[in-house]
Tab-separated table of C-alpha atoms and ligand atoms in Angstrom:
chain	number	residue	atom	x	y	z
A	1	UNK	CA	0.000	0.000	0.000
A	2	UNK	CA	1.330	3.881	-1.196
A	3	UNK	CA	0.567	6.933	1.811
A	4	UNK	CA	-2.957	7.775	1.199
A	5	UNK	CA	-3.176	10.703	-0.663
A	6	UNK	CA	-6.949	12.153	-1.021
A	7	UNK	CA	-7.711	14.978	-3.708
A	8	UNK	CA	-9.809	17.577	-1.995
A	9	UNK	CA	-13.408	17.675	-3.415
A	10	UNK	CA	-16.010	20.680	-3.288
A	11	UNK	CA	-18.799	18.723	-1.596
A	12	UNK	CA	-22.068	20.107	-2.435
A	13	UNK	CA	-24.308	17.263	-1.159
A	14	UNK	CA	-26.167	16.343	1.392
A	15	UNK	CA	-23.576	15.861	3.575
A	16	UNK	CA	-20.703	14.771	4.718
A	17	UNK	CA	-19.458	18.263	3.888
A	18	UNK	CA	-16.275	19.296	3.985
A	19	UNK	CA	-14.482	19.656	7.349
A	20	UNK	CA	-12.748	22.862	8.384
A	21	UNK	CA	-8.296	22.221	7.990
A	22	UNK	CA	-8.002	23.672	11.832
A	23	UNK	CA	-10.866	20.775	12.656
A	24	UNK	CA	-8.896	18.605	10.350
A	25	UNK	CA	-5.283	19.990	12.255
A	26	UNK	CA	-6.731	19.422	15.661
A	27	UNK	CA	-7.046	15.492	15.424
A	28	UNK	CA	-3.377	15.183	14.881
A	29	UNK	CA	-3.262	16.072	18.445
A	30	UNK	CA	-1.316	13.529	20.539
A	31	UNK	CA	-3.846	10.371	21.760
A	32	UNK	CA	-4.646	11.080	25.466
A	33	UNK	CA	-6.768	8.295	27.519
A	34	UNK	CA	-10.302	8.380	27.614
A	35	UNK	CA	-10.048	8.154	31.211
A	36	UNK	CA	-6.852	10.565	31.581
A	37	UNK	CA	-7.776	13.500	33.653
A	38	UNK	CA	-6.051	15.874	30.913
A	39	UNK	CA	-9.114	14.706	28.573
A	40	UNK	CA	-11.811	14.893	30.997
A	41	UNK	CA	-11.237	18.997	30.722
A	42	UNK	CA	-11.350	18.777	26.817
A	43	UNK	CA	-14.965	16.259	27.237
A	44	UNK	CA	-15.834	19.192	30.102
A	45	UNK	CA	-15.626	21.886	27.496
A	46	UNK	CA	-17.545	19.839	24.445
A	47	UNK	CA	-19.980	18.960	26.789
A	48	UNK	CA	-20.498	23.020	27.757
A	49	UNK	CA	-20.159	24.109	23.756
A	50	UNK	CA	-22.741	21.363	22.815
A	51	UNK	CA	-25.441	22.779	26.363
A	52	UNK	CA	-24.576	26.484	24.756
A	53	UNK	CA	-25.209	24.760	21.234
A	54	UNK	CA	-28.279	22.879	21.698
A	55	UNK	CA	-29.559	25.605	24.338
A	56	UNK	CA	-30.027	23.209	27.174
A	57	UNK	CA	-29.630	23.365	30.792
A	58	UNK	CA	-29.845	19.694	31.156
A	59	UNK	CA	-27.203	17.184	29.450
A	60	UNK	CA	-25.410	16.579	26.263
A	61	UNK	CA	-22.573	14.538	24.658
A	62	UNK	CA	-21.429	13.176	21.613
A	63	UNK	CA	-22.163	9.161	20.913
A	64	UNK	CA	-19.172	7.550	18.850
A	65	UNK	CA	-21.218	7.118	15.709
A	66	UNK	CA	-22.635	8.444	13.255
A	67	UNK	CA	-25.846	10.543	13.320
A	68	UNK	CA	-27.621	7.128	13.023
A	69	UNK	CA	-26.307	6.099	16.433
A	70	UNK	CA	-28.075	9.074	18.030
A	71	UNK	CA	-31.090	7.545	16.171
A	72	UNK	CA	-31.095	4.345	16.958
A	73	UNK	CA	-30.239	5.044	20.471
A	74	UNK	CA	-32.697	7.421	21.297
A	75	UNK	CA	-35.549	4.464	19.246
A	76	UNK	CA	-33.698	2.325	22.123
A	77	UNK	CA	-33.572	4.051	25.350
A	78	UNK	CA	-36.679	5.969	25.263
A	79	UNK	CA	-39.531	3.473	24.514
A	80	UNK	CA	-39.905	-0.528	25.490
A	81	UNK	CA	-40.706	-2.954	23.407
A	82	UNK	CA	-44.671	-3.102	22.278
A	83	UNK	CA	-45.063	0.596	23.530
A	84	UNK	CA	-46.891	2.981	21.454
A	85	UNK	CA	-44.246	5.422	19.388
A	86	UNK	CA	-45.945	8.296	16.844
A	87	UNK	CA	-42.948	8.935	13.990
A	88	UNK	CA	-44.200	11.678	12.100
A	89	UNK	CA	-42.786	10.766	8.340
A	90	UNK	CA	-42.449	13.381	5.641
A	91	UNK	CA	-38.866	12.190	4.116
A	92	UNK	CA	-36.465	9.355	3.626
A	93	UNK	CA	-34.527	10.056	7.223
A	94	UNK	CA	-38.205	9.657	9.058
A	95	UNK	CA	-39.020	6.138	7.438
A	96	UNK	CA	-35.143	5.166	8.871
A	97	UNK	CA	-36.928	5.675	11.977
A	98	UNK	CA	-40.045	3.228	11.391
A	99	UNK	CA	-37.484	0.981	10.389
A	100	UNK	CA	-35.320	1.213	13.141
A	101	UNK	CA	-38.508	1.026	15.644
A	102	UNK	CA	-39.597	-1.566	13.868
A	103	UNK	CA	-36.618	-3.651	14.657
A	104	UNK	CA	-37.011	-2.955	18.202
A	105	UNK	CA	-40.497	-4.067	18.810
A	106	UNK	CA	-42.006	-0.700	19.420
A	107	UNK	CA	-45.643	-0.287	18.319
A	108	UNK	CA	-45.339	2.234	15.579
A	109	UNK	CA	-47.806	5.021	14.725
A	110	UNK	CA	-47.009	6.362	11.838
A	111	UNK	CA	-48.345	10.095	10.216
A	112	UNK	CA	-47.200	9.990	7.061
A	113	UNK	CA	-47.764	13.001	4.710
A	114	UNK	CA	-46.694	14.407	1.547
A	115	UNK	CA	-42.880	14.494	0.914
A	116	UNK	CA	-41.808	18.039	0.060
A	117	UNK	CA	-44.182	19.998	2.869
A	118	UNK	CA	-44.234	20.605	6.282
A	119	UNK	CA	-46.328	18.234	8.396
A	120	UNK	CA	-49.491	19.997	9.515
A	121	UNK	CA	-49.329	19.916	13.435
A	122	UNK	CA	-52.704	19.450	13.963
A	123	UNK	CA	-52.362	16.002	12.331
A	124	UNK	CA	-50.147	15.351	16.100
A	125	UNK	CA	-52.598	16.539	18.541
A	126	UNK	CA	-55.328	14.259	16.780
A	127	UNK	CA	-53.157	11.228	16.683
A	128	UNK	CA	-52.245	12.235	20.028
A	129	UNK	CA	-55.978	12.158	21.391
A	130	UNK	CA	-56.794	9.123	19.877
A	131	UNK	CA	-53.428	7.559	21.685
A	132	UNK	CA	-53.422	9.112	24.723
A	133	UNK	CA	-50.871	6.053	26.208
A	134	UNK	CA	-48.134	7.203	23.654
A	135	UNK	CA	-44.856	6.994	25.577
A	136	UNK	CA	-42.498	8.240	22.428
A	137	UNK	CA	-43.132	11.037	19.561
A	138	UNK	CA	-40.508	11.619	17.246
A	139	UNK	CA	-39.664	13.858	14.116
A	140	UNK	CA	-37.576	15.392	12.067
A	141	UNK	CA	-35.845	19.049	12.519
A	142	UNK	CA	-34.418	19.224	9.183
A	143	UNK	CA	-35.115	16.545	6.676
A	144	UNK	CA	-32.284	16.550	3.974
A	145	UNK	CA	-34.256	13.904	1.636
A	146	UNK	CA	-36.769	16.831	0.810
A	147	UNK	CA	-35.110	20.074	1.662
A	148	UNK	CA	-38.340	21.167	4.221
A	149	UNK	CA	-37.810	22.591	7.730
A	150	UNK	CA	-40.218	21.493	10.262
A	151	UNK	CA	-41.864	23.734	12.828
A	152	UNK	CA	-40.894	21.827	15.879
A	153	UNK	CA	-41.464	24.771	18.405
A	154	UNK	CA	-45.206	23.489	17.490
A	155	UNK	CA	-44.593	20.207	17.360
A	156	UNK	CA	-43.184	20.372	21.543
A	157	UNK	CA	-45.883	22.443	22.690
A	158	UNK	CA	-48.127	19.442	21.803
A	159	UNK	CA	-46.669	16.605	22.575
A	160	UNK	CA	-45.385	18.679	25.939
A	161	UNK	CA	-49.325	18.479	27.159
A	162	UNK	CA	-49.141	14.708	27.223
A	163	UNK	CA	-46.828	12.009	29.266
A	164	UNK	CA	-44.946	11.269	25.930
A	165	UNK	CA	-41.464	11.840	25.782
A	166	UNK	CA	-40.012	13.889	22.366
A	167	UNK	CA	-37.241	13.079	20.176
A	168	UNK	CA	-35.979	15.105	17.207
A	169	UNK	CA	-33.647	14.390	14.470
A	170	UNK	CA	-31.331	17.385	13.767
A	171	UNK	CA	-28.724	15.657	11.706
A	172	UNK	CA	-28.837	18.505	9.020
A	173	UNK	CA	-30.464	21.567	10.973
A	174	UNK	CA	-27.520	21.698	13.745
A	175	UNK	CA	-25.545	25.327	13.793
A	176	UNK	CA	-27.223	25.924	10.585
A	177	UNK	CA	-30.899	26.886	11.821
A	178	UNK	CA	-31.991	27.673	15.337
A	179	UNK	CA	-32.936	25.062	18.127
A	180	UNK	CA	-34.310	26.073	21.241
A	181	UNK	CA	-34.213	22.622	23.225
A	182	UNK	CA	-35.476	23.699	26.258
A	183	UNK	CA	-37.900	25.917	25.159
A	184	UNK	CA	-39.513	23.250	22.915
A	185	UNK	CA	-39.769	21.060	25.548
A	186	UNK	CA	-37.518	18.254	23.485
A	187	UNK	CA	-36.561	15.077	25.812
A	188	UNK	CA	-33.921	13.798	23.323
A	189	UNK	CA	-31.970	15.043	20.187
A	190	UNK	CA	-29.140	13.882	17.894
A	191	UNK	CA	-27.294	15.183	15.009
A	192	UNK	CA	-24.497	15.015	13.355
A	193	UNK	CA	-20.519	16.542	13.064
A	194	UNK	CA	-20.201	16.133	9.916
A	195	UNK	CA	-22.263	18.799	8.430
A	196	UNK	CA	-23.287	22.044	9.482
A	197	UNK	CA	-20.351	21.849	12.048
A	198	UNK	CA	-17.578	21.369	9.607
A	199	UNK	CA	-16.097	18.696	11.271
A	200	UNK	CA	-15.921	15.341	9.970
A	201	UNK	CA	-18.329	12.427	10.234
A	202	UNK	CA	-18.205	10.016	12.778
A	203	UNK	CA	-20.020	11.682	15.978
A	204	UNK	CA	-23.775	12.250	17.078
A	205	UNK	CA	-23.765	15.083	19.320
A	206	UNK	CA	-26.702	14.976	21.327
A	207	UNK	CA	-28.553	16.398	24.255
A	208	UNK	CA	-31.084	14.729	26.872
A	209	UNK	CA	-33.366	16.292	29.480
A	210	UNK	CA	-32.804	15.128	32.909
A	211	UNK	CA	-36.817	13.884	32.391
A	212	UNK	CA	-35.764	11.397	28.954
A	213	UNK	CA	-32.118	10.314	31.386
A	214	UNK	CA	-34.801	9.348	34.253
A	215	UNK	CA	-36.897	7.863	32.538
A	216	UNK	CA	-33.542	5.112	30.959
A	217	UNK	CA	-32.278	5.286	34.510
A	218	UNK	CA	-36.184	4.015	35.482
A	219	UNK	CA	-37.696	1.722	33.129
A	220	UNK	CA	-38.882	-1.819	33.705
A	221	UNK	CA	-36.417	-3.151	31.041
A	222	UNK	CA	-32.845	-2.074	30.273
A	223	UNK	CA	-32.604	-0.519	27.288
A	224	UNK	CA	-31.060	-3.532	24.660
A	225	UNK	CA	-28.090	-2.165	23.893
A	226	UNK	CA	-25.474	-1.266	26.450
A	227	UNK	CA	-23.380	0.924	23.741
A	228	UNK	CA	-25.891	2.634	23.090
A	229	UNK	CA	-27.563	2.852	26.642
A	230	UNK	CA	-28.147	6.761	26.512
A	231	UNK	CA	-27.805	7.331	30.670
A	232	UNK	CA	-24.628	4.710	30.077
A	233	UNK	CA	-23.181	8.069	27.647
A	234	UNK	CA	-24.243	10.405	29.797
A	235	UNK	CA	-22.538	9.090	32.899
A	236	UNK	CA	-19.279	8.716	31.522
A	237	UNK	CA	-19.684	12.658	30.208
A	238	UNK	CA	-20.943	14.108	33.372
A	239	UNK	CA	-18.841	15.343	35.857
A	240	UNK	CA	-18.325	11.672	37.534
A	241	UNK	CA	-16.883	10.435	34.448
A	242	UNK	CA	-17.796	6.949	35.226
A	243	UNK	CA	-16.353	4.670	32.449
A	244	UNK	CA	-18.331	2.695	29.350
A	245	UNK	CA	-16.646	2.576	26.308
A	246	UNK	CA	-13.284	4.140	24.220
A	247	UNK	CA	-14.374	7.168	22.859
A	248	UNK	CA	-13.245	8.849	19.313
A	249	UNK	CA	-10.939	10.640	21.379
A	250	UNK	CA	-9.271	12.476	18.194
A	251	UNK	CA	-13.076	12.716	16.541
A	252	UNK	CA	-13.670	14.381	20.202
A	253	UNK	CA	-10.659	16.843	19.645
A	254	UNK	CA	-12.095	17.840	16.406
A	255	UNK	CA	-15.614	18.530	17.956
A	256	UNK	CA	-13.758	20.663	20.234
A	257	UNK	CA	-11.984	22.789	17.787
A	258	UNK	CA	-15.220	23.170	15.606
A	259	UNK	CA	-16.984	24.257	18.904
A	260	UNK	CA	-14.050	26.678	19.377
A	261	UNK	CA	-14.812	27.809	15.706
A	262	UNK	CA	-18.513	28.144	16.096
A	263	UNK	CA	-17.886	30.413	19.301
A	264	UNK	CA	-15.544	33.014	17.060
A	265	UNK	CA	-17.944	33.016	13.906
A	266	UNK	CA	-20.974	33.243	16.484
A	267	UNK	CA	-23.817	30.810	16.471
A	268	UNK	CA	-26.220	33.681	14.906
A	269	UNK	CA	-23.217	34.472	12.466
A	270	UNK	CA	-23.282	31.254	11.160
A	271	UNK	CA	-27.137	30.057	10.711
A	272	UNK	CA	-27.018	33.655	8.950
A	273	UNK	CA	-23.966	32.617	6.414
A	274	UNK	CA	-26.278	29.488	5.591
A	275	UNK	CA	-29.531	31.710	5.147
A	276	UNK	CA	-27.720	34.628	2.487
A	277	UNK	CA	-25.475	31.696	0.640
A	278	UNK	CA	-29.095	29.453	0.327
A	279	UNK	CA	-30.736	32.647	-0.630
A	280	UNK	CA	-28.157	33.394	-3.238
A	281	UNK	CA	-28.309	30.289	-4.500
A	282	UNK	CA	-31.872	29.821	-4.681
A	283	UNK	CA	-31.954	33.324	-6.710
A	284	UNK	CA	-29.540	32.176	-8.914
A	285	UNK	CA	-30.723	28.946	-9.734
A	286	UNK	CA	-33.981	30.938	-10.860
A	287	UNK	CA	-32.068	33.196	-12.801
A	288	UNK	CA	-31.486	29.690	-15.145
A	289	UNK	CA	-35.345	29.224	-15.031
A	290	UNK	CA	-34.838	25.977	-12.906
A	291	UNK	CA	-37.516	24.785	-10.773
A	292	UNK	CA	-37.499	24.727	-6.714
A	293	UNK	CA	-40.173	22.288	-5.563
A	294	UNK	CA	-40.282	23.182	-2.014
A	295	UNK	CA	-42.236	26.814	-1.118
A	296	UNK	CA	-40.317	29.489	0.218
A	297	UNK	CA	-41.932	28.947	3.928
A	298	UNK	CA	-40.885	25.593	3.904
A	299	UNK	CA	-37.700	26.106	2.972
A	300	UNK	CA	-34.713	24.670	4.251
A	301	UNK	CA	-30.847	27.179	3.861
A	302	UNK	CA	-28.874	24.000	4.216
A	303	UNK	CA	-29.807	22.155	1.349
A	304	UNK	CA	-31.867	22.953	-1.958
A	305	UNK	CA	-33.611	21.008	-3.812
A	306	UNK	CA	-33.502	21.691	-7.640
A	307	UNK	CA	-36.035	19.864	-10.326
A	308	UNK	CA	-34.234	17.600	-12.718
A	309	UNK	CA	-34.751	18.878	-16.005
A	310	UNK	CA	-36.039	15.983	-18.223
A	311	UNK	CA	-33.445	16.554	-21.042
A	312	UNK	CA	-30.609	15.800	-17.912
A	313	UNK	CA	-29.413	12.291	-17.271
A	314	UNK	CA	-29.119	11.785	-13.614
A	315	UNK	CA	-26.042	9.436	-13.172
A	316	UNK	CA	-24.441	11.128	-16.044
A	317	UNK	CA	-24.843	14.910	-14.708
A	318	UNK	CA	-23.668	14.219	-11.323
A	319	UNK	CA	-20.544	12.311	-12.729
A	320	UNK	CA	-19.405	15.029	-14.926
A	321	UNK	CA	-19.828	17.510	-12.109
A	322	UNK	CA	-17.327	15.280	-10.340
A	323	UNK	CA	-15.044	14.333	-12.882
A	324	UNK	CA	-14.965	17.799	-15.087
A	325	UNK	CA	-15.687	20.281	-12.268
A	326	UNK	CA	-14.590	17.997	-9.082
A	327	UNK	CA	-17.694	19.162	-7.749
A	328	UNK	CA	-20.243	16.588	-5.609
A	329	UNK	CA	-23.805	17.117	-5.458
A	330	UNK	CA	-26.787	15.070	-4.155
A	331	UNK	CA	-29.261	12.742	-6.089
A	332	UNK	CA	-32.904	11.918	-4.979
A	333	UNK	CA	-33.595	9.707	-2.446
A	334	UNK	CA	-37.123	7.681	-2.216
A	335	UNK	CA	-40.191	9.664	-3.415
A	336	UNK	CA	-37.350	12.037	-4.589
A	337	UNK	CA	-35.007	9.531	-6.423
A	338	UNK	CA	-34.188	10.636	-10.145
A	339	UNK	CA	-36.380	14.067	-9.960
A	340	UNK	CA	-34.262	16.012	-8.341
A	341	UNK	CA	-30.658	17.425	-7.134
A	342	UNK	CA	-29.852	18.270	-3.636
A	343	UNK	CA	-27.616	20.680	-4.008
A	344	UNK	CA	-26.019	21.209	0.278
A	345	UNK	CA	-24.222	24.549	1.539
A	346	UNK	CA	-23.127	23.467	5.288
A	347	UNK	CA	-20.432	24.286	7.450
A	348	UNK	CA	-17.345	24.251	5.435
A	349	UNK	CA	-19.003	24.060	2.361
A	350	UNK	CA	-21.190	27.169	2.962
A	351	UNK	CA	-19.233	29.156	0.881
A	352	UNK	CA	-20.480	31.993	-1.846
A	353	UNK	CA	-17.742	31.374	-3.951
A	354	UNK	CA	-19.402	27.539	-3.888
A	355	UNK	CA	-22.532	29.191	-4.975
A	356	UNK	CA	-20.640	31.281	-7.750
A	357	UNK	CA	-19.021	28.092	-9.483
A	358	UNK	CA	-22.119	25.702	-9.012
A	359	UNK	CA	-24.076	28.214	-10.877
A	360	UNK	CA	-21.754	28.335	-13.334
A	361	UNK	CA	-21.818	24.844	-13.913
A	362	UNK	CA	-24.964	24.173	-14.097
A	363	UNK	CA	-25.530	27.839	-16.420
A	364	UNK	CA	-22.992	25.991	-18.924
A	365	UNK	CA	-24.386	22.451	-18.783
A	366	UNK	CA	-28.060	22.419	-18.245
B	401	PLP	C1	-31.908	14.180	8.564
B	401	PLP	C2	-30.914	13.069	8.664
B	401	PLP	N1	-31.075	12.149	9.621
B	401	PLP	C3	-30.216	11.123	9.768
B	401	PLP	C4	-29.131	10.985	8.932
B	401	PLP	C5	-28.191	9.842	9.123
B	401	PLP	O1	-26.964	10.328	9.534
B	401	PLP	P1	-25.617	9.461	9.306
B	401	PLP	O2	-25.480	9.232	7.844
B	401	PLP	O3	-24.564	10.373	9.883
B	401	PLP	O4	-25.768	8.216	10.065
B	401	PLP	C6	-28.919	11.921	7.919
B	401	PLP	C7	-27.770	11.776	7.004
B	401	PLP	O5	-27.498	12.546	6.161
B	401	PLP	C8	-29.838	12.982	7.785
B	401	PLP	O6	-29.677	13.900	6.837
């Protein structure tokens, strides 16, 4: 085997993005212990940057995974098996989630609507009335298969007048769009580093409220996994430091350095980079009379979704983007697959000068 040599890529998809080079610098970092008192100060300040992130007084850590692991544990610590779970599904990443519950034994209520809008939240508080003994609700913040942002402020203030506990996805929507987790009254979130927080992939930073680590610490049955046992994560991350597993520690020291990073742009500074690069992009893309599906109020700035024109060969676009213009952008996925391009601006990526060559390319070959 030659040293690995990698060719840097403009990624323009749905994520992974590309990572920030001090992000990138920070992991060469010597390896400290995960239990070396050294790195319990570098966990202590993640753990602070990801409260200040996610706006929580309660917990928060980062599960060594990708942002699946945050989904799969939260499916697996917050609901026993045969108990009633509402997924509200409107995309690709939400019917992950029926699939993962489904796996687990949960009893699944699904509210499925049309991909490419916002759920209506009315649709929650009837499902919710009719199953007054659901213990879970989840959704999705941010759902990158259809480019929509969901209202989840509303979403909380429902489910937060019934027993259930509340999950939320925000893979995409993390330092790119605003999340109030105590103020929505969410139990349990998870996301992902390797988008909007230009680091690269391999952790779910999460938080929990001290209600959803109760409840784990409480329930009649373990959870089934014990790597993914949420109050497990928590423990070891909380000021006790009690040990469970190795951590990433170098994917840690690159969380820290893109919390560090966050902190100098400023958390407003950045969702606002992603809204005036989306909305230059979205303006441009007009300019070449394509078509954006998704209304303006539904809108997501992290990722757009652009109508395949039928003339345009899907496989064959995106691979001369790569090979002529070393430039990645996403296909459809599901409902989606071979109508449309995701085209993502996130962290790293979130560039104008990104904007300025992708509408070049696609002025010249559309
Ligand atoms: C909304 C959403 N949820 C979940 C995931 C899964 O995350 P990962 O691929 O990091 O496991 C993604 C991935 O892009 C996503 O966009």
């Amino acid at each position: 085997m030659k040293p690995l040599k990698v060719n840097k890529r403009i990624i323009l998809g749905p994520g992974p993005s590309s990572a920030n080079p001090d992000v990138l610098n920070s992991m060469s970092n010597p390896i400290l212990g995960y239990l070396d008192p050294d790195f319990f100060k570098i966990l202590d300040d993640v753990r602070t940057g990801l409260k200040d992130l996610y706006r929580t007084k309660d917990h928060a850590f980062a599960l060594s995974g990708s942002g699946s692991s945050g989904m799969e544990a939260g499916l697996t610590c917050l609901a026993e098996r045969g108990d009633k779970v509402i997924i509200c599904a409107y995309g690709y990443f939400c019917e992950r989630q029926i699939l993962m519950a489904e796996r687990l034994g949960l009893e699944i209520i699904p509210i499925r609507t049309e991909w490419g809008k916002q759920m209506d939240p009315s649709l929650l508080e009837d499902t919710l009335k009719e199953n007054p003994d659901t213990k879970l609700v989840v959704a999705t913040h941010a759902e990158t298969s259809t480019g929509v942002l969901q209202n989840i402020e509303e979403l909380g203030n429902i489910v937060s007048k019934t027993n259930a506990l509340f999950m939320i996805d925000c893979v995409t929507s993390i330092a790119g769009t605003e999340i109030l987790f105590d103020d929505w009254n969410i139990d349990f979130s998870y996301a992902g580093s390797q988008k909007c927080l230009a680091s690269p992939p391999g952790l779910s930073p999460c938080a929990m409220s001290e209600k959803a680590y109760q409840y784990i610490k409480n329930r009649k049955t373990k959870p089934s996994s014990w790597y993914l046992d949420l109050s497990l994560v928590n423990d070891y991350w909380d000021k006790d430091h009690i040990p469970q597993y190795t951590v990433a520690v170098s994917s840690i020291y690159a969380l820290y350095e893109s919390l560090r990073l966050l902190e100098e742009e400023g958390l407003e500074n950045r969702w606002n980079r992603h809204k005036v690069n989306a909305e230059k992009l979205r303006k441009g893309l007009t300019a070449i009379e394509l078509n954006l599906p998704i209304s303006p109020n539904d809108r997501l700035d992290q990722l757009t979704v652009v109508t395949k024109p039928d003339h345009i060969d899907d496989v064959e676009f995106r691979n001369k983007l790569i090979y002529d213009y070393n430039i990645e952008i996403g296909r459809g996925l599901g409902d989606f697959a071979g109508k449309v391009f995701r085209i993502g601006l996130m962290g790293e990526s979130c560039k104008s000068e990104y904007v300025d060559q992708i509408l070049e390319v696609f002025q010249k070959e559309i």
